[in-house]
Structure formats: C-alpha cells, structure tokens
Amino acid sequence: MSVVMETGVAAAGSHFPLAFTLVYVVGFIAAVTIGSIAWYNSKRPPGWENKSRPDFVPPLDEKDN
C-alpha cells in the first residue's frame, strides 16, 4: 500500500518542475519583449538617432513629451 502512495506522490510531484520552468521561460520571453519595445521607444543612443523603428514597435505620441 505504501508503495502505491509513494508512486502517486512522485508522479504528482514530477509535474511541478516542468510548470515552474515554463513560468520562468514565459516570463523571460515577456520581459525581453517588453524591454525591447521600451528600449526602441526610448531616446536613441548616440549614432542611432536616424535609424527607423521596427514595424512591430508602436509609435509614441509626441505631444506627451
């Protein structure tokens, strides 16, 4: 009986590391995406003033600045 319980607990516990890893992977991808959009919308670094933004980055309202 205890062997069956241990197997059930081990099987149920084995999904936690996968879910935990997926949360970190999805969070990392979201952080990189949001950070990239924020960087592209920020002031241009020296030498990049005349470069165009990628098509997927939304434009800023200039009247807010």
mmCIF file with all atom_site columns, C-alpha atoms in Angstrom:
data_model
loop_
_atom_site.group_PDB
_atom_site.id
_atom_site.type_symbol
_atom_site.label_atom_id
_atom_site.label_alt_id
_atom_site.label_comp_id
_atom_site.label_asym_id
_atom_site.label_entity_id
_atom_site.label_seq_id
_atom_site.pdbx_PDB_ins_code
_atom_site.Cartn_x
_atom_site.Cartn_y
_atom_site.Cartn_z
_atom_site.occupancy
_atom_site.B_iso_or_equiv
_atom_site.pdbx_formal_charge
_atom_site.auth_seq_id
_atom_site.auth_comp_id
_atom_site.auth_asym_id
_atom_site.auth_atom_id
_atom_site.pdbx_PDB_model_num
ATOM 1  C CA . MET A 1 1  ? 0.000  0.000  0.000   1.00 0.00 ? 1  MET A CA 1
ATOM 2  C CA . SER A 1 2  ? 2.763  2.441  0.840   1.00 0.00 ? 2  SER A CA 1
ATOM 3  C CA . VAL A 1 3  ? 4.496  1.699  -2.460  1.00 0.00 ? 3  VAL A CA 1
ATOM 4  C CA . VAL A 1 4  ? 1.397  2.803  -4.372  1.00 0.00 ? 4  VAL A CA 1
ATOM 5  C CA . MET A 1 5  ? 1.137  6.007  -2.310  1.00 0.00 ? 5  MET A CA 1
ATOM 6  C CA . GLU A 1 6  ? 4.785  6.865  -2.870  1.00 0.00 ? 6  GLU A CA 1
ATOM 7  C CA . THR A 1 7  ? 4.415  6.314  -6.605  1.00 0.00 ? 7  THR A CA 1
ATOM 8  C CA . GLY A 1 8  ? 1.320  8.523  -6.707  1.00 0.00 ? 8  GLY A CA 1
ATOM 9  C CA . VAL A 1 9  ? 3.076  11.312 -4.818  1.00 0.00 ? 9  VAL A CA 1
ATOM 10 C CA . ALA A 1 10 ? 6.162  11.016 -7.005  1.00 0.00 ? 10 ALA A CA 1
ATOM 11 C CA . ALA A 1 11 ? 4.070  11.131 -10.171 1.00 0.00 ? 11 ALA A CA 1
ATOM 12 C CA . ALA A 1 12 ? 2.079  14.159 -8.969  1.00 0.00 ? 12 ALA A CA 1
ATOM 13 C CA . GLY A 1 13 ? 5.220  15.950 -7.821  1.00 0.00 ? 13 GLY A CA 1
ATOM 14 C CA . SER A 1 14 ? 7.059  15.381 -11.086 1.00 0.00 ? 14 SER A CA 1
ATOM 15 C CA . HIS A 1 15 ? 4.882  17.947 -12.928 1.00 0.00 ? 15 HIS A CA 1
ATOM 16 C CA . PHE A 1 16 ? 5.856  20.816 -10.646 1.00 0.00 ? 16 PHE A CA 1
ATOM 17 C CA . PRO A 1 17 ? 9.382  21.390 -12.043 1.00 0.00 ? 17 PRO A CA 1
ATOM 18 C CA . LEU A 1 18 ? 8.024  21.462 -15.601 1.00 0.00 ? 18 LEU A CA 1
ATOM 19 C CA . ALA A 1 19 ? 5.333  24.021 -14.727 1.00 0.00 ? 19 ALA A CA 1
ATOM 20 C CA . PHE A 1 20 ? 7.836  26.035 -12.706 1.00 0.00 ? 20 PHE A CA 1
ATOM 21 C CA . THR A 1 21 ? 10.269 26.047 -15.631 1.00 0.00 ? 21 THR A CA 1
ATOM 22 C CA . LEU A 1 22 ? 7.536  27.061 -18.078 1.00 0.00 ? 22 LEU A CA 1
ATOM 23 C CA . VAL A 1 23 ? 6.585  30.016 -15.886 1.00 0.00 ? 23 VAL A CA 1
ATOM 24 C CA . TYR A 1 24 ? 10.183 31.211 -15.910 1.00 0.00 ? 24 TYR A CA 1
ATOM 25 C CA . VAL A 1 25 ? 10.567 30.721 -19.670 1.00 0.00 ? 25 VAL A CA 1
ATOM 26 C CA . VAL A 1 26 ? 7.330  32.576 -20.475 1.00 0.00 ? 26 VAL A CA 1
ATOM 27 C CA . GLY A 1 27 ? 8.266  35.335 -18.010 1.00 0.00 ? 27 GLY A CA 1
ATOM 28 C CA . PHE A 1 28 ? 11.713 35.710 -19.555 1.00 0.00 ? 28 PHE A CA 1
ATOM 29 C CA . ILE A 1 29 ? 10.269 35.971 -23.066 1.00 0.00 ? 29 ILE A CA 1
ATOM 30 C CA . ALA A 1 30 ? 7.730  38.560 -21.882 1.00 0.00 ? 30 ALA A CA 1
ATOM 31 C CA . ALA A 1 31 ? 10.444 40.573 -20.117 1.00 0.00 ? 31 ALA A CA 1
ATOM 32 C CA . VAL A 1 32 ? 12.671 40.586 -23.202 1.00 0.00 ? 32 VAL A CA 1
ATOM 33 C CA . THR A 1 33 ? 9.765  41.589 -25.457 1.00 0.00 ? 33 THR A CA 1
ATOM 34 C CA . ILE A 1 34 ? 8.541  44.402 -23.195 1.00 0.00 ? 34 ILE A CA 1
ATOM 35 C CA . GLY A 1 35 ? 12.106 45.572 -22.577 1.00 0.00 ? 35 GLY A CA 1
ATOM 36 C CA . SER A 1 36 ? 12.847 45.660 -26.300 1.00 0.00 ? 36 SER A CA 1
ATOM 37 C CA . ILE A 1 37 ? 9.740  47.724 -27.026 1.00 0.00 ? 37 ILE A CA 1
ATOM 38 C CA . ALA A 1 38 ? 10.628 50.110 -24.196 1.00 0.00 ? 38 ALA A CA 1
ATOM 39 C CA . TRP A 1 39 ? 14.190 50.446 -25.460 1.00 0.00 ? 39 TRP A CA 1
ATOM 40 C CA . TYR A 1 40 ? 13.068 51.158 -29.024 1.00 0.00 ? 40 TYR A CA 1
ATOM 41 C CA . ASN A 1 41 ? 10.630 53.792 -27.759 1.00 0.00 ? 41 ASN A CA 1
ATOM 42 C CA . SER A 1 42 ? 13.238 55.471 -25.589 1.00 0.00 ? 42 SER A CA 1
ATOM 43 C CA . LYS A 1 43 ? 15.714 58.151 -26.622 1.00 0.00 ? 43 LYS A CA 1
ATOM 44 C CA . ARG A 1 44 ? 18.098 56.927 -29.270 1.00 0.00 ? 44 ARG A CA 1
ATOM 45 C CA . PRO A 1 45 ? 21.680 56.150 -28.268 1.00 0.00 ? 45 PRO A CA 1
ATOM 46 C CA . PRO A 1 46 ? 24.443 58.157 -29.983 1.00 0.00 ? 46 PRO A CA 1
ATOM 47 C CA . GLY A 1 47 ? 24.728 57.101 -33.615 1.00 0.00 ? 47 GLY A CA 1
ATOM 48 C CA . TRP A 1 48 ? 21.216 55.636 -33.759 1.00 0.00 ? 48 TRP A CA 1
ATOM 49 C CA . GLU A 1 49 ? 19.262 58.910 -33.996 1.00 0.00 ? 49 GLU A CA 1
ATOM 50 C CA . ASN A 1 50 ? 18.335 58.493 -37.676 1.00 0.00 ? 50 ASN A CA 1
ATOM 51 C CA . LYS A 1 51 ? 17.559 54.758 -37.579 1.00 0.00 ? 51 LYS A CA 1
ATOM 52 C CA . SER A 1 52 ? 13.948 53.717 -38.103 1.00 0.00 ? 52 SER A CA 1
ATOM 53 C CA . ARG A 1 53 ? 11.965 51.661 -35.612 1.00 0.00 ? 53 ARG A CA 1
ATOM 54 C CA . PRO A 1 54 ? 10.907 48.118 -36.494 1.00 0.00 ? 54 PRO A CA 1
ATOM 55 C CA . ASP A 1 55 ? 7.355  47.731 -37.795 1.00 0.00 ? 55 ASP A CA 1
ATOM 56 C CA . PHE A 1 56 ? 6.141  45.853 -34.684 1.00 0.00 ? 56 PHE A CA 1
ATOM 57 C CA . VAL A 1 57 ? 7.012  48.709 -32.280 1.00 0.00 ? 57 VAL A CA 1
ATOM 58 C CA . PRO A 1 58 ? 4.081  51.089 -31.751 1.00 0.00 ? 58 PRO A CA 1
ATOM 59 C CA . PRO A 1 59 ? 4.757  54.819 -32.273 1.00 0.00 ? 59 PRO A CA 1
ATOM 60 C CA . LEU A 1 60 ? 4.771  57.302 -29.390 1.00 0.00 ? 60 LEU A CA 1
ATOM 61 C CA . ASP A 1 61 ? 2.581  60.376 -29.137 1.00 0.00 ? 61 ASP A CA 1
ATOM 62 C CA . GLU A 1 62 ? 4.962  63.297 -29.489 1.00 0.00 ? 62 GLU A CA 1
ATOM 63 C CA . LYS A 1 63 ? 2.523  65.667 -27.740 1.00 0.00 ? 63 LYS A CA 1
ATOM 64 C CA . ASP A 1 64 ? 3.043  63.744 -24.443 1.00 0.00 ? 64 ASP A CA 1
ATOM 65 C CA . ASN A 1 65 ? 6.752  64.614 -24.330 1.00 0.00 ? 65 ASN A CA 1
#
